[in-house]
Coordinates of C-alpha atoms in Angstrom, one line a residue:
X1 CA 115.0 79.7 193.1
X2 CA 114.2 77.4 190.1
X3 CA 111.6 78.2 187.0
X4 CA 110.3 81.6 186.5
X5 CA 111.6 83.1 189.5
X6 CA 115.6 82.3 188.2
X7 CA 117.6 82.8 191.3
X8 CA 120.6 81.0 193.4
X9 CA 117.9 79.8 195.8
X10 CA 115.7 76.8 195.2
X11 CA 112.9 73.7 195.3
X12 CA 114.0 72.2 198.9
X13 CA 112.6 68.6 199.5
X14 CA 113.1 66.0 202.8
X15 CA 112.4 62.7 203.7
X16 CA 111.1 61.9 206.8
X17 CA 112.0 58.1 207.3
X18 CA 110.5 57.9 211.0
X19 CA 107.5 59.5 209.9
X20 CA 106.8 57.7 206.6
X21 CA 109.2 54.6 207.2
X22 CA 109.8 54.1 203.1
X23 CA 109.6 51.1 201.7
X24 CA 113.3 50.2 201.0
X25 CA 114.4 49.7 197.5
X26 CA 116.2 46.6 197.8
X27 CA 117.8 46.3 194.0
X28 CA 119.5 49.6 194.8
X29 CA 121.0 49.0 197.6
X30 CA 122.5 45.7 196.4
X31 CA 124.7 47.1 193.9
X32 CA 126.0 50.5 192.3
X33 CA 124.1 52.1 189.9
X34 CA 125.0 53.2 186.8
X35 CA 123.4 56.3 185.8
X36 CA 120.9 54.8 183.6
X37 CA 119.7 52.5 186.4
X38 CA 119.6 55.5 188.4
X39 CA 117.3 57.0 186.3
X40 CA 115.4 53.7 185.7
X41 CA 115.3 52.8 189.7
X42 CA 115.4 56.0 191.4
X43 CA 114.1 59.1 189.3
X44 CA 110.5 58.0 188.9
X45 CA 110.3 59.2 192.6
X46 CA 111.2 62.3 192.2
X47 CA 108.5 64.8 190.4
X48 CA 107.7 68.1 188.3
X49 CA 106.0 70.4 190.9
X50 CA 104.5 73.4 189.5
X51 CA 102.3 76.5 190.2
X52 CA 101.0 79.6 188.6
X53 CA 104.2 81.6 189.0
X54 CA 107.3 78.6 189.4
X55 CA 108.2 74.9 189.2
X56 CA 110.6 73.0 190.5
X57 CA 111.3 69.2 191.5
X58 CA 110.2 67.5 194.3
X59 CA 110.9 64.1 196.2
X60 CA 108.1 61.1 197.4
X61 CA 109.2 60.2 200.8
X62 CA 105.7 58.4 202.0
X63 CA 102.8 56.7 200.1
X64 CA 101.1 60.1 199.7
X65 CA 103.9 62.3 200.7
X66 CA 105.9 65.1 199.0
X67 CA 108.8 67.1 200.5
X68 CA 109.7 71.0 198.8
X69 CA 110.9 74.2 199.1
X70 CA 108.1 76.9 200.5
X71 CA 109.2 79.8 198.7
X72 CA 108.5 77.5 195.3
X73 CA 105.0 77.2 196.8
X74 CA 103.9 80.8 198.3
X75 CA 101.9 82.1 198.5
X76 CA 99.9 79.2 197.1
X77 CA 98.4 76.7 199.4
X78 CA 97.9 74.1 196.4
X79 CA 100.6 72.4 193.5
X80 CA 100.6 70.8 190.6
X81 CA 102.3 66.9 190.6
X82 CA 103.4 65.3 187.5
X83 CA 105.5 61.9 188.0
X84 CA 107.6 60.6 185.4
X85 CA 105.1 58.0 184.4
X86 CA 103.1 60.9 182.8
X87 CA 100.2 60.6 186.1
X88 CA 99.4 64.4 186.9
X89 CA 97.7 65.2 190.4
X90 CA 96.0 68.7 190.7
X91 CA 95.1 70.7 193.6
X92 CA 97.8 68.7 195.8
X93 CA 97.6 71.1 198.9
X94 CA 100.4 71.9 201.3
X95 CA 100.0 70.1 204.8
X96 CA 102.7 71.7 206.7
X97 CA 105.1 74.6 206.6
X98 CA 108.5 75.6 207.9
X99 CA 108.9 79.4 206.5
X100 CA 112.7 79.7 208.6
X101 CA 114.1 76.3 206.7
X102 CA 112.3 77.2 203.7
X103 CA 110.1 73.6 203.6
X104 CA 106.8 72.3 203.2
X105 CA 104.6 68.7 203.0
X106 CA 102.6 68.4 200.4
X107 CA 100.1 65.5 200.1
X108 CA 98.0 63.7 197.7
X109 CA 94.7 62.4 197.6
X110 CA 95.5 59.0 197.0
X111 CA 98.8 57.2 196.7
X112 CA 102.0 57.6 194.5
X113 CA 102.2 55.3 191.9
X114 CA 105.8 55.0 193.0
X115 CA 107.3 53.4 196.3
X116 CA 108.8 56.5 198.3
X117 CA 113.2 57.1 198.8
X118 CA 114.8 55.9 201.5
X119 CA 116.6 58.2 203.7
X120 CA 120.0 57.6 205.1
X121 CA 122.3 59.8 206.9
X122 CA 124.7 61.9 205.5
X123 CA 127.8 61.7 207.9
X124 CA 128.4 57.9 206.7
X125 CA 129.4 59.3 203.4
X126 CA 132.7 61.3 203.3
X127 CA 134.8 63.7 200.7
X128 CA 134.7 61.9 197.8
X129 CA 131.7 59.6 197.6
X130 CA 129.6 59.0 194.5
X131 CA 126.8 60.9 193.9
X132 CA 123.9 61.9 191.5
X133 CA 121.7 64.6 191.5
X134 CA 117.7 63.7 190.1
X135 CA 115.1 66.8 189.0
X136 CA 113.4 68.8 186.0
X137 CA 115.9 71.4 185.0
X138 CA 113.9 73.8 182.6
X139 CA 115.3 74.4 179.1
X140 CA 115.2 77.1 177.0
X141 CA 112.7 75.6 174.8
X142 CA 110.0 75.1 178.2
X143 CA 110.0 71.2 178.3
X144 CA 111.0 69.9 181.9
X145 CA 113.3 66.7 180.8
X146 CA 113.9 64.3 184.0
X147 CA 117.6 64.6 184.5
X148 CA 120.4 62.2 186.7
X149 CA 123.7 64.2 186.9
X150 CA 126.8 62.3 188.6
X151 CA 129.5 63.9 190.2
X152 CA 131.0 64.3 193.6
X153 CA 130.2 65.2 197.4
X154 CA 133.3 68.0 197.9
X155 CA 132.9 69.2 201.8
X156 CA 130.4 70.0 204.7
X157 CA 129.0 73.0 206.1
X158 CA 126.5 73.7 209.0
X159 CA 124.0 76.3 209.1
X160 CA 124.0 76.2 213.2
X161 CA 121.3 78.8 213.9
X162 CA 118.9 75.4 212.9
X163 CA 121.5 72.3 213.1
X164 CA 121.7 72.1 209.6
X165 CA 124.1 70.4 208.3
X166 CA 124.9 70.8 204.1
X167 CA 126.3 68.3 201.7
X168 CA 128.2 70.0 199.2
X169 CA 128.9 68.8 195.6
X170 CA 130.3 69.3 192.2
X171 CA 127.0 69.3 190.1
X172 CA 125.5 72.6 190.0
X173 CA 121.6 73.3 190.9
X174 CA 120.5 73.9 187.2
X175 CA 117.0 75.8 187.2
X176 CA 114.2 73.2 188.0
X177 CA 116.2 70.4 189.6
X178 CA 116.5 72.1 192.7
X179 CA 114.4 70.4 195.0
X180 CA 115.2 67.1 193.6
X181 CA 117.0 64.1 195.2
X182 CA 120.8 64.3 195.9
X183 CA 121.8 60.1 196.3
X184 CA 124.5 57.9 196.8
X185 CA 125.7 55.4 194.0
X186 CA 123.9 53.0 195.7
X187 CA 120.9 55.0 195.5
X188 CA 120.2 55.7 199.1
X189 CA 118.9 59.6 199.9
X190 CA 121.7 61.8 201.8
X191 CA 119.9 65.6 200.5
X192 CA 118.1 67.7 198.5
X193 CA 119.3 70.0 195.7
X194 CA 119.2 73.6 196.4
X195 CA 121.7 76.0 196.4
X196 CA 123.9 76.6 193.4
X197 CA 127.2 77.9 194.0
X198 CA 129.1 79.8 191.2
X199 CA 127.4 77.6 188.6
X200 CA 129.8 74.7 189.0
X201 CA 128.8 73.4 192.9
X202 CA 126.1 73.0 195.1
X203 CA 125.2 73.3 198.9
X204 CA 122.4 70.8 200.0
X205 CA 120.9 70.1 202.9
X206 CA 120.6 66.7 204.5
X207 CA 117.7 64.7 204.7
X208 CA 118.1 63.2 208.2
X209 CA 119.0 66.8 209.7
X210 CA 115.7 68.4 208.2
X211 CA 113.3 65.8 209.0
X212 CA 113.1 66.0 212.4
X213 CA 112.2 69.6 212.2
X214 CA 109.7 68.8 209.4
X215 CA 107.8 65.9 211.7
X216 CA 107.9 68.2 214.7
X217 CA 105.5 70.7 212.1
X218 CA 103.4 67.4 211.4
X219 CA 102.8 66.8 214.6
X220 CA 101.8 70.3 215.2
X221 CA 105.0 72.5 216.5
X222 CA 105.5 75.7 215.2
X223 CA 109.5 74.8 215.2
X224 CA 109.8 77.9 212.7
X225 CA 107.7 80.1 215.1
X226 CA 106.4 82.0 212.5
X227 CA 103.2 80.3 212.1
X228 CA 101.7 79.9 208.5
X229 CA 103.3 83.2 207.4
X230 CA 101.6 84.5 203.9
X231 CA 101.1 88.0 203.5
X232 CA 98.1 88.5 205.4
X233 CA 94.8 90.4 204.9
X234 CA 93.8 93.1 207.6
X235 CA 89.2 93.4 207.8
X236 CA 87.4 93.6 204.7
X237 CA 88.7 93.7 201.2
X238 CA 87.9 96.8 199.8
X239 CA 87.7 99.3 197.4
X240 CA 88.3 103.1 199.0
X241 CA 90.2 102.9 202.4
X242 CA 92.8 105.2 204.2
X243 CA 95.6 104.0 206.0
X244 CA 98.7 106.1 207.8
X245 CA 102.6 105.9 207.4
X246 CA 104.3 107.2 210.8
X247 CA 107.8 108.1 208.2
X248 CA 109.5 107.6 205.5
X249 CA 110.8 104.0 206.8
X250 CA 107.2 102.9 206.7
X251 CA 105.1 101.2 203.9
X252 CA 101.9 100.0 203.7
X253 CA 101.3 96.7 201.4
X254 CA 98.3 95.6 199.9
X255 CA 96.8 92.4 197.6
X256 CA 95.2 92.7 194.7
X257 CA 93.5 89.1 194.9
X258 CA 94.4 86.1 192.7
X259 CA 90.8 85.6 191.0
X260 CA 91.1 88.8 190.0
X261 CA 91.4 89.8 186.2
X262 CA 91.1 93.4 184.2
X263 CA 92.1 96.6 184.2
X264 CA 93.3 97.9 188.1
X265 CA 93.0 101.5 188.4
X266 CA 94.9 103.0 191.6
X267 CA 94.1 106.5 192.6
X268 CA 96.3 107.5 195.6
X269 CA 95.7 111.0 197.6
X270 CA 99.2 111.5 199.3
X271 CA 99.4 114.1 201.9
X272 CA 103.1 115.1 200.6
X273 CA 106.3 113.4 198.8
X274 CA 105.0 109.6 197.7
X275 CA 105.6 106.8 195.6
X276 CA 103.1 103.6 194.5
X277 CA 103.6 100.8 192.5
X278 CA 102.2 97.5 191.3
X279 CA 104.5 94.6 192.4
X280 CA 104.8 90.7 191.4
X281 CA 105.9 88.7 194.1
X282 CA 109.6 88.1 192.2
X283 CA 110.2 92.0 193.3
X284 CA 109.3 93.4 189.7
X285 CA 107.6 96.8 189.4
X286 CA 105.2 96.5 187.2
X287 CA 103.9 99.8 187.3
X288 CA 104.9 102.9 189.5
X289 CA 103.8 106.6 189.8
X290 CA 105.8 108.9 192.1
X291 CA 105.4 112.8 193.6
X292 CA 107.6 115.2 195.2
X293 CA 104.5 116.6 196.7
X294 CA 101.2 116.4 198.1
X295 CA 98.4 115.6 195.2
X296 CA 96.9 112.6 193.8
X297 CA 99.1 109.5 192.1
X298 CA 97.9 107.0 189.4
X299 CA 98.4 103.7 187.8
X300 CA 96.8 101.4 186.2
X301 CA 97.7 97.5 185.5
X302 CA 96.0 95.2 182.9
X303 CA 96.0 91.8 185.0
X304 CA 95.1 88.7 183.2
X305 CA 94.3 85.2 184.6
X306 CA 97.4 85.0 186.4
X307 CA 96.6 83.1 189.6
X308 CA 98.9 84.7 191.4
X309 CA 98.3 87.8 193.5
X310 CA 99.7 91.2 193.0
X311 CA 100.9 93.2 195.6
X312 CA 100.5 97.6 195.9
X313 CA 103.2 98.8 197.4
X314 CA 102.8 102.6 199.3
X315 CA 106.0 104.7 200.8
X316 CA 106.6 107.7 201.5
X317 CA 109.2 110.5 201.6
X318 CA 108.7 112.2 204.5
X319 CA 109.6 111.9 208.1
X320 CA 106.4 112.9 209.5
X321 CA 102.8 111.1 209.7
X322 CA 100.8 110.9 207.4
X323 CA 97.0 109.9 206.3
X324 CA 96.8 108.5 202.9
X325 CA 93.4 107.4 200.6
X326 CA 93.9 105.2 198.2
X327 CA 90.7 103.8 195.7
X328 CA 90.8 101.2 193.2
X329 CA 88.8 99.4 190.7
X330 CA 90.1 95.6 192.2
X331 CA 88.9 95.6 195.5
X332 CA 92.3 95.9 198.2
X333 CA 93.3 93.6 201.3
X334 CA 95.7 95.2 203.6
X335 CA 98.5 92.7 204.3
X336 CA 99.6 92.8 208.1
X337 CA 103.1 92.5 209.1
X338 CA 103.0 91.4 212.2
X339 CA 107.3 92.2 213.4
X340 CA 106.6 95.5 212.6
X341 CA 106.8 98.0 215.2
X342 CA 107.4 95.7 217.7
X343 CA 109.1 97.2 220.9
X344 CA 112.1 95.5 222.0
X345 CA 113.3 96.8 225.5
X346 CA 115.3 94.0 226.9
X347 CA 117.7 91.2 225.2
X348 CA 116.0 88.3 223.0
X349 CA 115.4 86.7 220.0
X350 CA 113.1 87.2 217.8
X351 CA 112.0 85.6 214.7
X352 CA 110.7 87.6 211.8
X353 CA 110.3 87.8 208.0
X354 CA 110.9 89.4 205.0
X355 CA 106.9 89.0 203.8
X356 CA 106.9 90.4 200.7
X357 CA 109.4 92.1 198.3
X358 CA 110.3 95.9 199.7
X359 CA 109.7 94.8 202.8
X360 CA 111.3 96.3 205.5
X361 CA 110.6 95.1 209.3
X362 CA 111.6 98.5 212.1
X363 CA 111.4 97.2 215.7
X364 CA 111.3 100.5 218.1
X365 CA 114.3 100.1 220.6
X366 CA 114.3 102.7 223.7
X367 CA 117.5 103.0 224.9
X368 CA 119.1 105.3 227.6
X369 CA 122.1 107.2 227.2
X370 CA 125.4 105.1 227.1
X371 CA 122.8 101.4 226.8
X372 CA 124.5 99.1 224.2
X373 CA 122.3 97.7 221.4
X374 CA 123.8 94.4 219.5
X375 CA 122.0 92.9 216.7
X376 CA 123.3 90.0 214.8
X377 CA 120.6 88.6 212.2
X378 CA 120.8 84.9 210.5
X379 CA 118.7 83.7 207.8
X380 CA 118.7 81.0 204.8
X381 CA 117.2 82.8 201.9
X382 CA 117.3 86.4 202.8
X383 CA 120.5 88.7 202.4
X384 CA 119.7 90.9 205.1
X385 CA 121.2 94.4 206.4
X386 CA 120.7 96.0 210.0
X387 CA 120.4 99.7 210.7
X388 CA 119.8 102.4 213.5
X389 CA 118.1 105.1 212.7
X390 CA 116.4 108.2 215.4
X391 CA 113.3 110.4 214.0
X392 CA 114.5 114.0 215.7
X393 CA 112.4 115.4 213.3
X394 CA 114.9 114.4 210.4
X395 CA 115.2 110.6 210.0
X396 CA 119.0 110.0 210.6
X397 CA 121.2 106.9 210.1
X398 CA 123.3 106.2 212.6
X399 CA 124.9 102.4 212.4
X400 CA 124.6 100.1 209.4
X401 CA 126.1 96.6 208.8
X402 CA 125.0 93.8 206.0
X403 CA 127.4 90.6 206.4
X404 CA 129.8 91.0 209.1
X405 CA 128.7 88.7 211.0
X406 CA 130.2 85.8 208.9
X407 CA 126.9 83.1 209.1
X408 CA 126.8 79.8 206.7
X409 CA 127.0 81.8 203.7
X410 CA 128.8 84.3 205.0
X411 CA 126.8 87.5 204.8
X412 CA 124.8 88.1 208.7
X413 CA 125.0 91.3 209.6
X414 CA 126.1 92.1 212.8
X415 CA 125.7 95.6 214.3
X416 CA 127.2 97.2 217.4
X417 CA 125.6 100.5 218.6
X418 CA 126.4 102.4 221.6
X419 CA 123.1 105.8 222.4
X420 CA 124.5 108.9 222.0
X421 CA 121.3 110.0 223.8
X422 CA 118.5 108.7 225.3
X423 CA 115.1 107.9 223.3
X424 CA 113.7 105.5 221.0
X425 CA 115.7 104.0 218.2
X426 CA 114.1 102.6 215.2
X427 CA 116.1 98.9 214.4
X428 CA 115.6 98.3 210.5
X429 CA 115.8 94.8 209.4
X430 CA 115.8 94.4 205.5
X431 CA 116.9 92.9 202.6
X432 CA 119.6 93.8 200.3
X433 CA 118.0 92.7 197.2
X434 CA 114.0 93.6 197.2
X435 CA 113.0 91.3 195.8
X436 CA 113.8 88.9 199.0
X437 CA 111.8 87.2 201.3
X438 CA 112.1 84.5 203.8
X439 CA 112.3 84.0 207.7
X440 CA 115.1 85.1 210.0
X441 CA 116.4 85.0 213.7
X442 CA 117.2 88.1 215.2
X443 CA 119.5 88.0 218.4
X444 CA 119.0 91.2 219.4
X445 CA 120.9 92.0 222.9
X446 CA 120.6 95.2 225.0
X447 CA 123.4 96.5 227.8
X448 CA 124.8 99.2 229.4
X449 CA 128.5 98.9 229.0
X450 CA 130.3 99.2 225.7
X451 CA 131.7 95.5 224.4
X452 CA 131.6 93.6 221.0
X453 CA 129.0 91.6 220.4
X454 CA 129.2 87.9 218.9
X455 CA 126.3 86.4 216.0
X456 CA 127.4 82.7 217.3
X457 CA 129.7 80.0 218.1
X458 CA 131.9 78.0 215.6
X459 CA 130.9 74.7 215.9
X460 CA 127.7 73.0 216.7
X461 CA 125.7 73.1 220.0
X462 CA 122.7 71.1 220.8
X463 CA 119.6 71.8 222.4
X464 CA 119.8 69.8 225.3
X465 CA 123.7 68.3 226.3
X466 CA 127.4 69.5 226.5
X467 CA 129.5 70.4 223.3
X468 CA 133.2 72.1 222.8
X469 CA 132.5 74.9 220.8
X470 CA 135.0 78.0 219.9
X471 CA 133.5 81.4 221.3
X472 CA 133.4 84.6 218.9
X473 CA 134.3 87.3 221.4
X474 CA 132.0 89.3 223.4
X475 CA 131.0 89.9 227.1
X476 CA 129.7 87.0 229.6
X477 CA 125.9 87.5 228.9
X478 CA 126.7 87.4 225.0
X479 CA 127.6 84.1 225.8
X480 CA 124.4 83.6 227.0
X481 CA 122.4 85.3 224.3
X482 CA 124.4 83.8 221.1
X483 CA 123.9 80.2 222.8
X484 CA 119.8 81.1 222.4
X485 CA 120.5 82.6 218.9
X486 CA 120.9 78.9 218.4
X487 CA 118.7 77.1 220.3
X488 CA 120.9 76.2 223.2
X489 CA 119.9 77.3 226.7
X490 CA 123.4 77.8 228.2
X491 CA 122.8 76.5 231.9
X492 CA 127.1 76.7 232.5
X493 CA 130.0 77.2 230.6
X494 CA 133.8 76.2 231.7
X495 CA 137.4 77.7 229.7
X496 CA 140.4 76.5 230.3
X497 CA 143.3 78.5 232.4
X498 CA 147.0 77.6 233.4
X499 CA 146.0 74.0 232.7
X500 CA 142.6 73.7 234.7
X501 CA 139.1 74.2 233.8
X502 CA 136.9 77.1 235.6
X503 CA 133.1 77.7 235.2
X504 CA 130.5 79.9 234.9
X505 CA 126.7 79.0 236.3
X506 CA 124.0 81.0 234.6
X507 CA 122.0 83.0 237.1
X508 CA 124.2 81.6 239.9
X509 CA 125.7 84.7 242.2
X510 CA 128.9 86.9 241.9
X511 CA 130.8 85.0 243.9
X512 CA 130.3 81.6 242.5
X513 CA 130.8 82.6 239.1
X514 CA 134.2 84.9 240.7
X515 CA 136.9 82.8 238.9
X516 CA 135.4 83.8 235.3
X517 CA 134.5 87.0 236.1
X518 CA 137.6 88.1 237.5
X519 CA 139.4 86.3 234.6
X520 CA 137.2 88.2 232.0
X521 CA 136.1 91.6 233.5
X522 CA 135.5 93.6 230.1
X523 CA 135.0 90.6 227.7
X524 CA 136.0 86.6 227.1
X525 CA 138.3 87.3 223.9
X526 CA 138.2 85.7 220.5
X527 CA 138.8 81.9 219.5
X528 CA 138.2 81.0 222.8
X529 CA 137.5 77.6 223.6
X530 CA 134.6 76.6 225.5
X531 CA 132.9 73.7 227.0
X532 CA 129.1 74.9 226.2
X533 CA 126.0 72.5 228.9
X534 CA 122.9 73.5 226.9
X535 CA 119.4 72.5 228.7
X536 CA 118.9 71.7 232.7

């Protein structure tokens, strides 16, 4: 993230050429720019955004349009715009979200006193191209200089869960730019800044790949299906209120509003071992009181003008339920969290997210004796683990896994877990740092036979049409199930053996799928390759 926040992770912002259709900028398209025309032609569309809590740098691509990164923005609905020029916009609110890619629209009142980029796509560029990198990095003595950096595009990767694909450089995300326009020498728009690698490279995601998803949102498609995801209020805001944790994997979260400002008092009555604390939405504790046993816990937090909400985090140590009664001089909203406790009792996906920092999402998973549970998890901003764990009075872990299951950046989990016994397991989904949050798919596949279990496919499969892609190992209906995991209906499937290709039709019976299954009886191995028909 850029500004305050300091992290790897950072201002995303798209152009959405069929949507907008920029106004071309003819001068730079006629020649090379220098780095100084760069900045002269090119930069002034590229802007300071800013909120209570972060900043970061964000990109025109329509005559009152503005593309970032939503974890800049959240849990505000409303920016701050300066352009180069010195013009400042206030109260510039957010028109569309996409919590899973980490993207938002903003849009202004009136129009941007600069014409918008022009988008091209990525894949005519190769190894070795010219680039620059525009934004605000933020320096240590808190001005926001507009920047151009030159350098390199070094490689390609592809996030596949979305059909992402990333432009990698050699200019490193410097805190503030990210967000900010990554362009050829010719100044045309191939990404946006936003991950920094190692402090000498940068992973950034291309323009023409993103705006599809963000015009779909436009238009009205939930294409992150996780709605408009802030933390949530449950009822009234109020002042004395009980609540229950079922065990010491549950937490209750509440929102000490934005407006307010003074001394909150917390008085919780905990009906055994319990811990509360006062949380900004970077994942500090700003304040925390603990017991080993039942009795009453308090804190208090001095909260100036902030603008910016602070969360009351509630846990427990005990695996039994419990009624707790917390009171407080700042009135409290209970924040929903809507993937909690969800009960999952045959193979899909399902997409989630980390809300808030601490948070932990348990899904309730019966399973019979000998019933294999698979769970392989891929998300953008969140580092997440997996676990198993089964309340027989005594919460026990029983299977835990944070990044083998490989992903873009390498670190899905992926979790295999065969029921010693029959009854309900508790499937923990979390992050490895706290202070974490973002949207994730979960393909989460329940069988009866034993059998590894694959996240995905190496290479890229569309939505709707046939692609060779290399399959990661697992059982026929894995095949299935990893093909959803990323957004490919698999309708048929054909491998190659002793020279000829066979097939498998999805749904079809035994005996016309008997060549594959006789071929594969426990499982289709490793690095096979595969001819993958997605769609009807």
């Amino acid at each position: 993230m850029s500004g305050i926040r300091g992290a790897a992770a950072a201002v995303l912002v798209l152009a959405i050429g069929l949507m907008f259709t920029p106004a071309p900028h003819a001068s730079a398209q006629q020649r090379t720019l220098t780095p100084g025309q760069a900045e002269t032609l090119i930069a002034p569309a590229v802007v300071l955004i800013e909120t209570p809590f972060a900043f970061g740098s964000g990109v025109v691509v329509g005559p009152r349009q503005i593309m970032m990164n939503a974890h800049v923005v959240r849990p505000h609905d409303q920016v701050r715009v300066t352009f180069s020029n010195g013009d400042v916009r206030t109260n510039v609110v957010v028109k569309a979200w996409d919590l899973l890619a980490d993207m938002v629209i903003l849009e202004l009142k009136s129009d941007a006193p600069v014409a918008p980029l022009p988008i091209v796509d990525h894949s005519s560029y190769p190894v070795g191209t010219e680039v620059y990198s525009i934004g605000y990095p933020g320096l240590p003595d808190g001005s926001h200089p507009l920047t151009v950096m030159n350098g390199k595009i070094t490689g390609f990767r592809t996030w596949p869960a979305l059909g992402i694909e990333y432009v990698e450089s050699n200019i490193a995300v410097m805190g503030g730019m990210s967000g900010g326009a990554l362009i050829t020498a010719t100044g045309q728009l191939i990404a946006f800044n936003e991950w920094s690698l190692n402090g000498t490279s940068a992973v950034n995601p291309s323009a023409v790949d993103v705006a599809a998803r963000l015009q779909a949102e436009l238009a009205g498609q939930d294409v992150d299906h996780l709605g408009k995801r802030f933390p949530e209020a449950v009822g009234a805001i109020q002042n004395h209120q009980s609540f229950t944790l079922l065990d010491s994997l549950d937490e209750a979260f509440f929102v000490v509003p934005s407006i307010f400002t003074g001394t909150a008092l917390i008085e919780l009555q905990a009906p055994g071992a319990a811990w509360v604390g006062f949380v900004w939405d970077d994942g500090t504790v700003l304040d925390s009181a603990e017991s080993e046993e039942a009795g009453m816990l308090t804190l208090s937090l001095e909260i100036p003008a902030l603008g910016m909400p602070i969360y009351v985090v509630v846990a427990q140590a005990t695996d039994e339920a419990g009624t707790f009664v917390i009171s407080s001089t700042a009135a409290l909203s209970l924040i929903a969290d809507s993937d909690d406790r969800q009960v999952i009792t045959k193979s899909q996906l399902v997409w989630g997210q980390a809300d808030i920092p601490f948070d932990r999402d348990i899904f309730v998973v019966p399973l019979e004796k000998g019933q294999r549970l698979g769970v392989a998890v891929d998300s953008l901003l969140v580092d997440q683990f997996v676990a198993v764990e089964f309340n027989d009075g005594t919460m026990e872990l029983l299977e835990w896994d944070d990044d083998s299951g490989g992903g873009v950046w390498g670190l899905n989990p992926l979790l295999q877990f065969t029921a010693p016994v029959t009854g309900d397991y508790l499937l923990v989904i979390g992050g490895l740092l706290d202070s974490s949050t973002g949207g994730y798919i979960a393909n989460i596949s329940i069988t009866a036979a034993a059998g590894a279990v694959s996240p995905t496919f190496s290479g890229t499969l569309p939505t709707d049409g046939i692609a060779l892609a290399v399959w990661g190992g697992g059982q026929i209906d894995e095949v299935l199930a990893a093909g959803h995991l990323v957004g490919c209906e698999v309708s048929s499937f054909w491998v190659s053996e002793s020279g000829a290709m066979i097939g498998y039709l999805a749904g079809a019976p035994a005996f016309v799928n008997a060549q594959v299954i006789s071929l594969y009886p426990q499982q289709i191995p490793p690095q096979t390759p595969m001819l993958v028909n997605c769609g009807a």
